[in-house]
Coordinates of C-alpha atoms and ligand atoms in Angstrom, one line a residue:
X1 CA 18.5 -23.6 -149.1
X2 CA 16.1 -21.0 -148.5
X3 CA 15.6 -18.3 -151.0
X4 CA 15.4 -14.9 -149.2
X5 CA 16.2 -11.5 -151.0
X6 CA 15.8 -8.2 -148.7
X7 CA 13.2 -5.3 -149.3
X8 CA 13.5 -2.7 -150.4
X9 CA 11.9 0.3 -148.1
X10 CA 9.1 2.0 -150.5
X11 CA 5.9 4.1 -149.6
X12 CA 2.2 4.3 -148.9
X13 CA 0.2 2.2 -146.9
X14 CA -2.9 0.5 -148.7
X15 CA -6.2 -0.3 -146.6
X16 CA -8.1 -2.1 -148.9
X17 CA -8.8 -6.1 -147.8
X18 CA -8.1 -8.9 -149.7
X19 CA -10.6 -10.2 -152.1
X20 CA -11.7 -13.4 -154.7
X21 CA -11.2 -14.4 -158.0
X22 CA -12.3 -17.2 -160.2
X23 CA -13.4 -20.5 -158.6
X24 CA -10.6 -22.6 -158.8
X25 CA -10.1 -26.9 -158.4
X26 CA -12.7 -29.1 -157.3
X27 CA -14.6 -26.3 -155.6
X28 CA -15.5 -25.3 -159.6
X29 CA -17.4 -29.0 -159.5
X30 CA -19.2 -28.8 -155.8
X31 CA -20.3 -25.2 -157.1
X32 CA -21.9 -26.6 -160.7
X33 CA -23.5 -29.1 -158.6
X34 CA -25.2 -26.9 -156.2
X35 CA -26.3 -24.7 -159.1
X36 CA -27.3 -27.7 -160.6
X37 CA -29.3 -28.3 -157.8
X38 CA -30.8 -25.2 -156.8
X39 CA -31.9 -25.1 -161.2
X40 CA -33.4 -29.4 -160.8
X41 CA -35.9 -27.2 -158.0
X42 CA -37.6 -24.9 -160.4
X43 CA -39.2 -27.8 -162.1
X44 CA -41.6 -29.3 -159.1
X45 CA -42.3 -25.3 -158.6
X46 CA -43.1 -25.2 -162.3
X47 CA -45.1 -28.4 -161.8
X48 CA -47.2 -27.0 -158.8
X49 CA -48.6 -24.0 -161.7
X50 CA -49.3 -26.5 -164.4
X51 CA -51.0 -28.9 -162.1
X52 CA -53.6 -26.6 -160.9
X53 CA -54.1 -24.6 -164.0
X54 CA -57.1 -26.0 -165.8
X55 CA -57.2 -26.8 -169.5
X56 CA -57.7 -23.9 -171.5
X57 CA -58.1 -21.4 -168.6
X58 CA -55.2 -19.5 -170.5
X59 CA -57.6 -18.1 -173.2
X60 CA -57.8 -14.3 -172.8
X61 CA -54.5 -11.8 -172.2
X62 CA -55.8 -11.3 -168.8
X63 CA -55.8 -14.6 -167.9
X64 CA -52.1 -15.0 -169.2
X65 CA -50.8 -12.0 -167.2
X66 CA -52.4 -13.4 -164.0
X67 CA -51.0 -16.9 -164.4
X68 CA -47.7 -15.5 -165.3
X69 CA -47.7 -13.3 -162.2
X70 CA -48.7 -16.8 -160.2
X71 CA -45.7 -18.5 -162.2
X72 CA -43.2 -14.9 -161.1
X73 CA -44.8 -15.6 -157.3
X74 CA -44.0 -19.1 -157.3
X75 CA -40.0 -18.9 -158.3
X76 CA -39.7 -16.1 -156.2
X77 CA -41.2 -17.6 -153.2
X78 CA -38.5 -20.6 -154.2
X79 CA -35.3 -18.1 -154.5
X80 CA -36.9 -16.7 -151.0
X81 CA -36.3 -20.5 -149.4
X82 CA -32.8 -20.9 -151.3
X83 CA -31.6 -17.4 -150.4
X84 CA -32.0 -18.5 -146.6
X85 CA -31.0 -22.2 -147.1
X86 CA -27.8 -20.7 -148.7
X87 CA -26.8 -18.2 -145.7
X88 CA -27.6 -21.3 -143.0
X89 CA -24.1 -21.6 -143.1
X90 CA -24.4 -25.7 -143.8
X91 CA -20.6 -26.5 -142.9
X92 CA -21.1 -28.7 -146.2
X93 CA -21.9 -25.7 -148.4
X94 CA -19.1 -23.6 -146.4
X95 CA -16.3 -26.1 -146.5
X96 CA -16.8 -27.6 -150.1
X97 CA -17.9 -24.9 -151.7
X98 CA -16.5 -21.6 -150.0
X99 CA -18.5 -18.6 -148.1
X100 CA -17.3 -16.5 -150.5
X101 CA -19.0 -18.6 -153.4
X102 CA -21.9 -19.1 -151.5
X103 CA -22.5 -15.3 -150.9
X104 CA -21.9 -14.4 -154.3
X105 CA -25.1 -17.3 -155.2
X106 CA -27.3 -15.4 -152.5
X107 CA -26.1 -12.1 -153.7
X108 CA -27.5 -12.8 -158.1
X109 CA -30.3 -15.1 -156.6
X110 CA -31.1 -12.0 -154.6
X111 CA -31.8 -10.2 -157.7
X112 CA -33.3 -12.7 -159.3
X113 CA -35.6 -13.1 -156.2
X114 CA -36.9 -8.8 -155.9
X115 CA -37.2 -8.7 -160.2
X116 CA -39.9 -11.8 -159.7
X117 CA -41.7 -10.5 -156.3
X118 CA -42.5 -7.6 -158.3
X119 CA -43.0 -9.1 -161.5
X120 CA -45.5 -11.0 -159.2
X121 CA -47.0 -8.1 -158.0
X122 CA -47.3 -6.2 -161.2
X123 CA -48.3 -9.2 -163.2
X124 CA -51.4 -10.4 -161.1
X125 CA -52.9 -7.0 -160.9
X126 CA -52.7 -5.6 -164.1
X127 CA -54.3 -9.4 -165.0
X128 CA -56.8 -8.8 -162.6
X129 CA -57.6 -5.2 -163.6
X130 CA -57.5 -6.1 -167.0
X131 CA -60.3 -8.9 -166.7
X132 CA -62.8 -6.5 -164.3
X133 CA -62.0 -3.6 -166.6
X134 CA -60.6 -1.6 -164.4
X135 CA -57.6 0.9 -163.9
X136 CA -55.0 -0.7 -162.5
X137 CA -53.9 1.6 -159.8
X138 CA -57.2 1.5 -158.4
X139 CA -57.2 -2.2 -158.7
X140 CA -53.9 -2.3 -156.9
X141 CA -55.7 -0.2 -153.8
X142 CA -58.5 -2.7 -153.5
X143 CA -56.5 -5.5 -153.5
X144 CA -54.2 -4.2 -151.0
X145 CA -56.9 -2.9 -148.2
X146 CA -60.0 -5.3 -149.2
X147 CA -58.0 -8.6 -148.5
X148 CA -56.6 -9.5 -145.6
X149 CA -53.5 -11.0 -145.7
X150 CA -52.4 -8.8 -149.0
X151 CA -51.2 -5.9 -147.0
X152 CA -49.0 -9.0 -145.1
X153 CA -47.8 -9.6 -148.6
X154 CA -46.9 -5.8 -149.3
X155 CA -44.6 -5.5 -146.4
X156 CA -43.2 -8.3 -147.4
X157 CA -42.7 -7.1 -150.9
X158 CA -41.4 -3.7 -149.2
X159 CA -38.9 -5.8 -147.6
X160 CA -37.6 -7.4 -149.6
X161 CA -36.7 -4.1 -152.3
X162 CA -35.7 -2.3 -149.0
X163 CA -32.8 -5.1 -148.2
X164 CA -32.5 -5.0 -152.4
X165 CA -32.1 -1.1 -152.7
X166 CA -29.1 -1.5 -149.7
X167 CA -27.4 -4.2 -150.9
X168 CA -26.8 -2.6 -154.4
X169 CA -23.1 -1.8 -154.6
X170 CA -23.6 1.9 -154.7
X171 CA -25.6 2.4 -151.8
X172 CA -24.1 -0.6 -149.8
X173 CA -20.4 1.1 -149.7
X174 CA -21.8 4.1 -148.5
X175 CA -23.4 2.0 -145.6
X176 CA -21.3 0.4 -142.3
X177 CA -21.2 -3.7 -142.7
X178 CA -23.2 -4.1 -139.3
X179 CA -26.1 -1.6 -140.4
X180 CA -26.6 -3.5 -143.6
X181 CA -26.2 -6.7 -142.2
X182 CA -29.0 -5.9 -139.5
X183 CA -31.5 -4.7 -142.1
X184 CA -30.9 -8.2 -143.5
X185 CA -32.2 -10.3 -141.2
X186 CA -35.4 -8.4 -142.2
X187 CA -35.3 -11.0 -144.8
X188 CA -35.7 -13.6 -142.2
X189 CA -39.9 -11.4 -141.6
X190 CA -40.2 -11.3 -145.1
X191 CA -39.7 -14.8 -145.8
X192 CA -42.5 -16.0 -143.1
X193 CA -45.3 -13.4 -144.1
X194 CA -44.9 -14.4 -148.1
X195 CA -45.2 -17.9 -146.6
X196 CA -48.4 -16.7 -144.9
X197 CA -49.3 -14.9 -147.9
X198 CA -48.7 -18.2 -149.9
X199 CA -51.0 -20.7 -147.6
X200 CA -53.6 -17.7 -147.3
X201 CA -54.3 -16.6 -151.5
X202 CA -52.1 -19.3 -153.1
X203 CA -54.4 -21.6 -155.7
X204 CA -51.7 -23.8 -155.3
X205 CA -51.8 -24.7 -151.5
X206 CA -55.0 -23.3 -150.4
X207 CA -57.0 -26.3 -152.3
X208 CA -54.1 -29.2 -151.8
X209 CA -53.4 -30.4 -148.1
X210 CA -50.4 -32.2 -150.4
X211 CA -49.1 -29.7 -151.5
X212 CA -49.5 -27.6 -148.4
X213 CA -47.4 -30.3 -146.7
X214 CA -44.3 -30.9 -148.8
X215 CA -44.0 -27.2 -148.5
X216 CA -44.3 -26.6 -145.2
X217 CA -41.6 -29.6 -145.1
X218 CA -39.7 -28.0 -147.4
X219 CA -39.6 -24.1 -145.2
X220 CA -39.5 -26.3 -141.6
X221 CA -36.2 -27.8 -143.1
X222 CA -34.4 -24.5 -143.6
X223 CA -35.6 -23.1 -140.7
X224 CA -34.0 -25.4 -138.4
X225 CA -30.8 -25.9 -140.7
X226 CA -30.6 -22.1 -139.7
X227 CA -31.1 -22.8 -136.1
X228 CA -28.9 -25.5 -135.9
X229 CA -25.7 -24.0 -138.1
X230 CA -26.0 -20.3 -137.0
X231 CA -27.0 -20.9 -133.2
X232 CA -27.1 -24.4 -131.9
X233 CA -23.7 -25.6 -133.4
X234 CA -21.7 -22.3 -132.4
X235 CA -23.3 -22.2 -129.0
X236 CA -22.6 -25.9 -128.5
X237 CA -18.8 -25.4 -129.9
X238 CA -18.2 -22.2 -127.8
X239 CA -19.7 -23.6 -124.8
X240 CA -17.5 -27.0 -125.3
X241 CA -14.2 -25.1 -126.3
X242 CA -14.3 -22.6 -123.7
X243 CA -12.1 -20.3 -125.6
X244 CA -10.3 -17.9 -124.2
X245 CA -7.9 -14.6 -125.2
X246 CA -4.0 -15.1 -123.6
X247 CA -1.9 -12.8 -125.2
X248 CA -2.5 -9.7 -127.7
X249 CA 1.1 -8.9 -129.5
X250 CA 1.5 -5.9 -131.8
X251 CA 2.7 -7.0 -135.2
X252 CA 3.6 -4.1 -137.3
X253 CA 1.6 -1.0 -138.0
X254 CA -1.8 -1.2 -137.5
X255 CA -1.7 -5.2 -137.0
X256 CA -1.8 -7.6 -134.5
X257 CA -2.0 -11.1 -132.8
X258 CA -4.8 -12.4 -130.6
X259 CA -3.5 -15.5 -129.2
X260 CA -6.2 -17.7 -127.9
X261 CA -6.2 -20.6 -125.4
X262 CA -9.3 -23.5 -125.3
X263 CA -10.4 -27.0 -124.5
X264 CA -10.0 -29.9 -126.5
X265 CA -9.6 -27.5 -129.7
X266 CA -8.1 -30.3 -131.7
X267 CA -11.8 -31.5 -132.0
X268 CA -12.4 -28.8 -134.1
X269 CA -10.7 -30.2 -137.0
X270 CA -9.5 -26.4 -138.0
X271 CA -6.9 -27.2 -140.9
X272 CA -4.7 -24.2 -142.0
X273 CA -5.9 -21.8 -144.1
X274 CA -9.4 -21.8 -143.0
X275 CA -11.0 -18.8 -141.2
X276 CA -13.7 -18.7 -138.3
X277 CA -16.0 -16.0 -136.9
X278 CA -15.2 -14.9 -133.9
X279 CA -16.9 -12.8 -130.8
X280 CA -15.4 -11.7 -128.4
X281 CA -17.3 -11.6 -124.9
X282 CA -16.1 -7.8 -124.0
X283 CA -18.3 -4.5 -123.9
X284 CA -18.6 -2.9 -127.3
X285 CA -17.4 -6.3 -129.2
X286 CA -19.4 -8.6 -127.9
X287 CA -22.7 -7.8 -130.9
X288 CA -20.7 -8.2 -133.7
X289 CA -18.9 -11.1 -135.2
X290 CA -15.9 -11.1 -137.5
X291 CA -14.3 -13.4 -140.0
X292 CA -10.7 -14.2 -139.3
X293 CA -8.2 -16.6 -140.7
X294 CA -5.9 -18.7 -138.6
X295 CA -2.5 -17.5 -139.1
X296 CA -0.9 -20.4 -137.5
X297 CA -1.5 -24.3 -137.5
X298 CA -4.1 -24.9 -134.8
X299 CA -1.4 -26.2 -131.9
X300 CA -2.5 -28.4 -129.2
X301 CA -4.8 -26.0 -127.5
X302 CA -4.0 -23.2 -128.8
X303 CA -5.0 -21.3 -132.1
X304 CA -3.3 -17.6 -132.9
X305 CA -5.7 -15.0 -135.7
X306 CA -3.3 -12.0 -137.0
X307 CA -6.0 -8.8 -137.9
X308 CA -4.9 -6.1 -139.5
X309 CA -6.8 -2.6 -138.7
X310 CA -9.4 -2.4 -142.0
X311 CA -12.1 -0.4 -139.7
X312 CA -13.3 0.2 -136.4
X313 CA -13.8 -3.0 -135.4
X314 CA -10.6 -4.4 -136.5
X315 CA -9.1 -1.9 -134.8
X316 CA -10.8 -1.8 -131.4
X317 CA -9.4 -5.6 -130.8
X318 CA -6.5 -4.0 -129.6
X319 CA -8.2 -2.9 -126.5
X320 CA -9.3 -6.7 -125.7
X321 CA -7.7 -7.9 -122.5
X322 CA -6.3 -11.3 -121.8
X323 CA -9.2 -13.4 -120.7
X324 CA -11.8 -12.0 -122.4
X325 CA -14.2 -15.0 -123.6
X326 CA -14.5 -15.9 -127.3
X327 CA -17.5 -17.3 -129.1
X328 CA -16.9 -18.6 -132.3
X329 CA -18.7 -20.2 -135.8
X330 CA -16.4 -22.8 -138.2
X331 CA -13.6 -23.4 -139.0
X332 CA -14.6 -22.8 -142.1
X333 CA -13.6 -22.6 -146.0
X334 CA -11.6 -24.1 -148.6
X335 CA -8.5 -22.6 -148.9
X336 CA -6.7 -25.4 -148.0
X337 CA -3.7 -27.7 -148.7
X338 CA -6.1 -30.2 -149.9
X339 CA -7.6 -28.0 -152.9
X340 CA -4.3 -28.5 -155.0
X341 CA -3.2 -31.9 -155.9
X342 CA -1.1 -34.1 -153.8
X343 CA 2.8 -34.1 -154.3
X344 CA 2.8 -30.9 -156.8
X345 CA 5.0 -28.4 -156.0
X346 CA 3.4 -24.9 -154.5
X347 CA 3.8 -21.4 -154.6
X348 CA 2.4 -19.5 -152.2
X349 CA 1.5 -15.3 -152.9
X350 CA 0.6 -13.1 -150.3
X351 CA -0.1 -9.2 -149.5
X352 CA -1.5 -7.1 -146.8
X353 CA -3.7 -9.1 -144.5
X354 CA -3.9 -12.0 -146.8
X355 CA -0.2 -13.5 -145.0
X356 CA -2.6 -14.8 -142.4
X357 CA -3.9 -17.6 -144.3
X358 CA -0.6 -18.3 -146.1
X359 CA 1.4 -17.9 -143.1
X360 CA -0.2 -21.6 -141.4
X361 CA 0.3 -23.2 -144.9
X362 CA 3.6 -22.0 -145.5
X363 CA 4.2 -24.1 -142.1
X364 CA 2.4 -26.7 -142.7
X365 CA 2.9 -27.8 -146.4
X366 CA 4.7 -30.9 -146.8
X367 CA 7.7 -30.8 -148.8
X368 CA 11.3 -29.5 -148.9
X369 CA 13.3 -27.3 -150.4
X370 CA 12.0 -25.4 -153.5
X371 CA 8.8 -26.9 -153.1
X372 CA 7.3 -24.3 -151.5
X373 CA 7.8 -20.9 -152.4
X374 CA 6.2 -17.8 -151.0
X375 CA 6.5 -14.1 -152.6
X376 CA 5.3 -11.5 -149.9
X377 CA 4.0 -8.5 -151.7
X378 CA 4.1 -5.1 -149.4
X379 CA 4.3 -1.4 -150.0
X380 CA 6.6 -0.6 -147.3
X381 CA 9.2 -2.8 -145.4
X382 CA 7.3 -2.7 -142.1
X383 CA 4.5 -3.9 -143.5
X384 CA 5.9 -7.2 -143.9
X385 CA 4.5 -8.9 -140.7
X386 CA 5.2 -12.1 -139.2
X387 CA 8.4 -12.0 -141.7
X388 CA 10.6 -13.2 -139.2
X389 CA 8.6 -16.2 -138.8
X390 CA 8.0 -17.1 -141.8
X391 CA 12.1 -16.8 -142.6
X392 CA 12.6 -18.8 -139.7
X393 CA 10.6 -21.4 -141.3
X394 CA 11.9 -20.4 -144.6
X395 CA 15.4 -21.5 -142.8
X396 CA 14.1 -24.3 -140.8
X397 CA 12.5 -26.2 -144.1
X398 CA 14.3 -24.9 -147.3
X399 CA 11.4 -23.0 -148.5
X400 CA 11.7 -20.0 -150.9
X401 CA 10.7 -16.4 -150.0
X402 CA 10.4 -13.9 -152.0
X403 CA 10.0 -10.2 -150.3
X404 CA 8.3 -8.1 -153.4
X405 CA 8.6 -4.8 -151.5
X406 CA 7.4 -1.1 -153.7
X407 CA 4.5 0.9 -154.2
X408 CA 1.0 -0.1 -155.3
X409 CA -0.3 -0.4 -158.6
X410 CA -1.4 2.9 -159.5
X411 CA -3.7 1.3 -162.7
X412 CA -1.2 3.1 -165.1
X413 CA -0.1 0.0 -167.3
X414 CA 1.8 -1.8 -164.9
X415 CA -1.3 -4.1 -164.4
X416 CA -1.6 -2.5 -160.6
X417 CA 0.7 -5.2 -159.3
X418 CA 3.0 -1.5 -158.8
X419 CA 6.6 -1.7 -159.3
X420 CA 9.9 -3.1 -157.4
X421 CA 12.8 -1.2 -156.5
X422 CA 14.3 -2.1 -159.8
X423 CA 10.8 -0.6 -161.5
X424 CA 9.5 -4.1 -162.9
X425 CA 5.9 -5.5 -162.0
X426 CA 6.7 -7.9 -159.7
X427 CA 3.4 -9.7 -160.2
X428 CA 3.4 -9.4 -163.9
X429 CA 4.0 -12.5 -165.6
X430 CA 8.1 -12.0 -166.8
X431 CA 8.9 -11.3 -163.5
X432 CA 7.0 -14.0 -161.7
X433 CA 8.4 -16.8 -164.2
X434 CA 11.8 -14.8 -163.7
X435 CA 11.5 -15.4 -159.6
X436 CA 10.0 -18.8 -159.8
X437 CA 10.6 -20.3 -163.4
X438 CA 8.5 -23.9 -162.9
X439 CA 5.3 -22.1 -161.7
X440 CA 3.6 -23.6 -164.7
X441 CA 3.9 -26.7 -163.5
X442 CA 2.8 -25.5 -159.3
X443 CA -0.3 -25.4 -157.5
X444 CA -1.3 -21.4 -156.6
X445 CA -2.4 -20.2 -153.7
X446 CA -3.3 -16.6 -153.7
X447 CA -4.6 -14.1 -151.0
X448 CA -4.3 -10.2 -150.9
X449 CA -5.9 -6.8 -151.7
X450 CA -8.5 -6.4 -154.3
X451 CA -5.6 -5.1 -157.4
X452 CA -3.1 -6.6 -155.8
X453 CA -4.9 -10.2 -156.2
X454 CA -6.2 -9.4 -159.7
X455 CA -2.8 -8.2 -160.7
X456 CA -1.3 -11.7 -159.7
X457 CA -3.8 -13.6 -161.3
X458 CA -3.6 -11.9 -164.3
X459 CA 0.7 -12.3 -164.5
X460 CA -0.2 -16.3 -163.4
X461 CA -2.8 -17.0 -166.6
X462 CA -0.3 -15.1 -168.8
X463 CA 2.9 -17.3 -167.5
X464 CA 0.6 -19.8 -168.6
X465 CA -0.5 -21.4 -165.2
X466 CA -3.9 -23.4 -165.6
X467 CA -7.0 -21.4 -163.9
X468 CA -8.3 -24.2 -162.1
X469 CA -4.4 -24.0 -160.5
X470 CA -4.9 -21.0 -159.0
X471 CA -7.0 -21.0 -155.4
X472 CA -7.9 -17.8 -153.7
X473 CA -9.3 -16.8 -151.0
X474 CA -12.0 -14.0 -150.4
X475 CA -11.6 -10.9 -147.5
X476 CA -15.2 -10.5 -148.3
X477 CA -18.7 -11.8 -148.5
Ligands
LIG1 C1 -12.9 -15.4 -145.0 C2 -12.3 -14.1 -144.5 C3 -11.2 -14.2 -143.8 C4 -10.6 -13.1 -143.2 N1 -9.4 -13.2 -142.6 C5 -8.8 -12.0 -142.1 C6 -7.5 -12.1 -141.4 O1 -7.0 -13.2 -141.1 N2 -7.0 -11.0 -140.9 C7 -7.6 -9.7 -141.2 O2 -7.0 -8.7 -140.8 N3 -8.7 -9.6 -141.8 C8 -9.4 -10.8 -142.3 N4 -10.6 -10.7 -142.9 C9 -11.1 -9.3 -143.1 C10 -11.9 -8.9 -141.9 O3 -12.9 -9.8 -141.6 C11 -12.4 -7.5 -142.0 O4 -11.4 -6.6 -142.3 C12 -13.1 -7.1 -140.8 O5 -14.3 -7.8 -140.5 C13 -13.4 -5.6 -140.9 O6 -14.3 -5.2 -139.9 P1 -14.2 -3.7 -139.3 O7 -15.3 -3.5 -138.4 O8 -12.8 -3.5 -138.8 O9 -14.3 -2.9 -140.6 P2 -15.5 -2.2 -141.4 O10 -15.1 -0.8 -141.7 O11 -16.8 -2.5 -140.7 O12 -15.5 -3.1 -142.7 C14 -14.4 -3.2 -143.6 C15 -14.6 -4.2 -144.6 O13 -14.8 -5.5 -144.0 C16 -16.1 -6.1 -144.3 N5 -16.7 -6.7 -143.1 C17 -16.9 -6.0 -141.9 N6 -17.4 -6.8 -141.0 C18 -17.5 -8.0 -141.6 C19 -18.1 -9.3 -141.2 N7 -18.6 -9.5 -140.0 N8 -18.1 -10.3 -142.1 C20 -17.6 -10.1 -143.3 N9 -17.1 -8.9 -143.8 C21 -17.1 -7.9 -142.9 C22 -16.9 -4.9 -144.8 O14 -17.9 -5.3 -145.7 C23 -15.9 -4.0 -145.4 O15 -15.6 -4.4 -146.7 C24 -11.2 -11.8 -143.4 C25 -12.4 -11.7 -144.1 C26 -13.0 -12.8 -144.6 C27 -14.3 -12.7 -145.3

């Protein structure tokens, strides 16, 4: 029997896209691995210094500054590698360990990676000054003009705090995601003249050929992971899948469904609940690509995205024509059937634009009965799309659903998971055990709005369900 309870009609329409939470499952162990990883790297960097640092050169302050600055140069010119190694988009990194995961490791690393280059900077002048007895600003202006390759290594310092100063949260709301993802790439410059910089002035590779060559090896291997994961591989896919748009079907307000028709698409290996980046060959679309999750099981040929109107982009897909050309990167992610463990039951909570991704798993979970439950969290009635599919499911399988239809959370003590038409939180953790009374013992799969998600989260860890139970997925990087 299917468990289906009818909305109540309540107000205002909320914008904001869905967002992450706490690592969940196995994904917690791939990520302690990769920061394991990235961590085991800083030692052969460390090992470069101490191996051409002579015995008791570290005698005067001066000479401490300048070999800390060389130490600072070093681990940022490591985090520089890492920071592009992690954005390759290595299906490994993206499928195991989540692009949402990933991103938030390039973001802190990022941070890491600007405090260093200036600590660099700073460090080796002031050392510098400091042993010719001189004023450091002037020493600062020498450097710069009388050598070379430092200017190289100034524009690449410049850079980098340019693409830090925009990606602080402050300043990067204020900006439009294409414009600050543009100045990015100038990450990609800076990375290759602090690599000159490094062969040109670096004690540590100028005087070893050995050295000179693992790193080298080290910067050719990134580079051509990105080639191959951001352009080869897509290229290849889009080329071979030949994907094209069939149908585009209104939804509700302010959402729709691009139905899309290929070759060979069960080559992909897209599971449900994973999301690809798609771009579509039409003018005005065609230099931007978006993230979108699959809102229905890959079929045969066939695969259907549901986008709801977040911004311009979103919104202009309406416009797209049936067959306009798609180019697309993934499948990708984790938020998948196979994060929660085999033959537990599941419940399934969605809001806004997040149904897409719980939409192909609430098809595709196996199971009967109450083993699956969804509640569908809206602010207004309408704003429950693809409901009549998922309640024919709902019918066809036994499934519960769960309609949670009010306003949002205004923050004022209801935990922003808002209220029902009864004027309980129905994400708070009574009314979730109320609704669903095993969830303690259930695998979680969570995907809405920024509150919305938190709200849930927080009601789940009260009710008592196990973090590491809980798997959500990210609207953004
Ligand atoms: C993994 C994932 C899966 C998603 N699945 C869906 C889905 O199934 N249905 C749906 O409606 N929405 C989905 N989104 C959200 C969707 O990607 C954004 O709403 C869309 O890209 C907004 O673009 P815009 O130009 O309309 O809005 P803008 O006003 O440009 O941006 C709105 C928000 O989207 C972010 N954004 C914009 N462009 C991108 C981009 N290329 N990559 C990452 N973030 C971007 C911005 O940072 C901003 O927070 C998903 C997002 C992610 C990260």
């Amino acid at each position: 029997m299917s468990t289906v309870s009818s909305p109540p009609a309540r107000s205002a329409r909320h914008r904001a896209g869905p967002r992450r939470s706490a690592l969940p499952g196995t994904g917690r162990l791939w990520s302690a691995a990769l920061l394991a990883v990235l961590c085991a790297g800083v030692g052969p960097v460390l090992f470069l210094w101490w191996q051409n640092t002579i015995p008791g050169s570290l005698n005067t302050g001066a000479a401490c500054l300048t070999a800390a600055g060389r130490v600072a140069g070093l681990l940022a010119a490591y985090l520089i590698l890492v920071l592009v190694a992690l954005m390759a988009r290595v299906p490994w990194l993206e499928n195991r360990i989540g692009s949402d995961v990933v991103a938030r490791y390039h973001r802190a690393l990022g941070e890491y990676t600007v405090v260093l280059a200036c600590a660099h900077a700073v460090l080796i002048i002031t050392g510098y000054a400091w042993q010719g007895g001189r004023n450091p600003v002037t020493e600062s202006v020498t450097v710069v003009f009388d050598y070379t390759d430092v200017w190289l290594s100034a524009l690449a310092l410049g850079l980098l705090l340019l693409v830090g100063v925009l990606s602080a949260r402050a300043v990067r709301r204020r900006l439009s995601y294409e414009t600050w993802y543009h100045v990015h790439l100038l990450v990609y410059l800076a990375a290759g003249l602090a690599f000159a910089h490094e062969f040109a002035v670096g004690a540590d590779f100028s005087t070893s050929a050995r050295n000179r060559l693992l790193w080298s090896g080290a910067h050719a291997a990134v580079a051509a992971a990105v080639l191959l994961f951001r352009i080869g591989l897509p290229l290849a896919r889009s080329l071979r899948h030949r994907l094209r748009v069939t149908q585009v079907v209104a939804e509700g307000p302010g959402v729709l469904s691009l139905h899309l028709a290929g070759r060979n698409l069960d080559r992909l290996d897209a599971r449900p609940g994973q999301f690809l980046r798609w771009r579509f060959l039409a003018a005005g679309h065609w230099w931007q690509s978006h993230p979108y999750s699959l809102s229905a099981a890959p079929g045969g040929d066939r695969l259907r995205i549901t986008v709801k109107d977040l911004g311009d982009g979103s919104a202009s897909l309406a416009r797209l024509r049936p067959g306009t050309r798609v180019w697309f990167e993934g499948p990708y992610g984790t938020f998948t059937a196979h994060r929660g463990q085999r033959g537990r039951r599941v419940l399934l909570i969605a809001g806004g634009a997040g149904i897409t991704p719980i939409r192909a798993l609430y098809e595709t979970l196996p199971g009967h009965g109450a083993d699956v439950v969804l509640l569908y969290r809206a602010s207004r009635e309408q704003d429950l799309v693809l409901y009549r599919e998922l309640a024919a499911i709902a019918a066809r399988r036994g499934f519960g659903l769960h309609p949670l239809v009010g306003p949002r959370g205004d923050g004022g003590g209801d935990g922003r998971g808002g209220r029902d038409g009864q004027g309980r939180d129905p994400l708070g953790a009574e009314e979730l055990r109320r609704v669903v009374p095993d969830l303690r013992e259930r695998e979680v799969f969570l995907c809405g709005p920024a509150g919305m998600a938190d709200a849930a989260r927080r009601g789940l860890l009260l009710a008592g369900v196990p973090a590491r139970r809980i798997h959500t997925e990210a609207f953004e990087f």
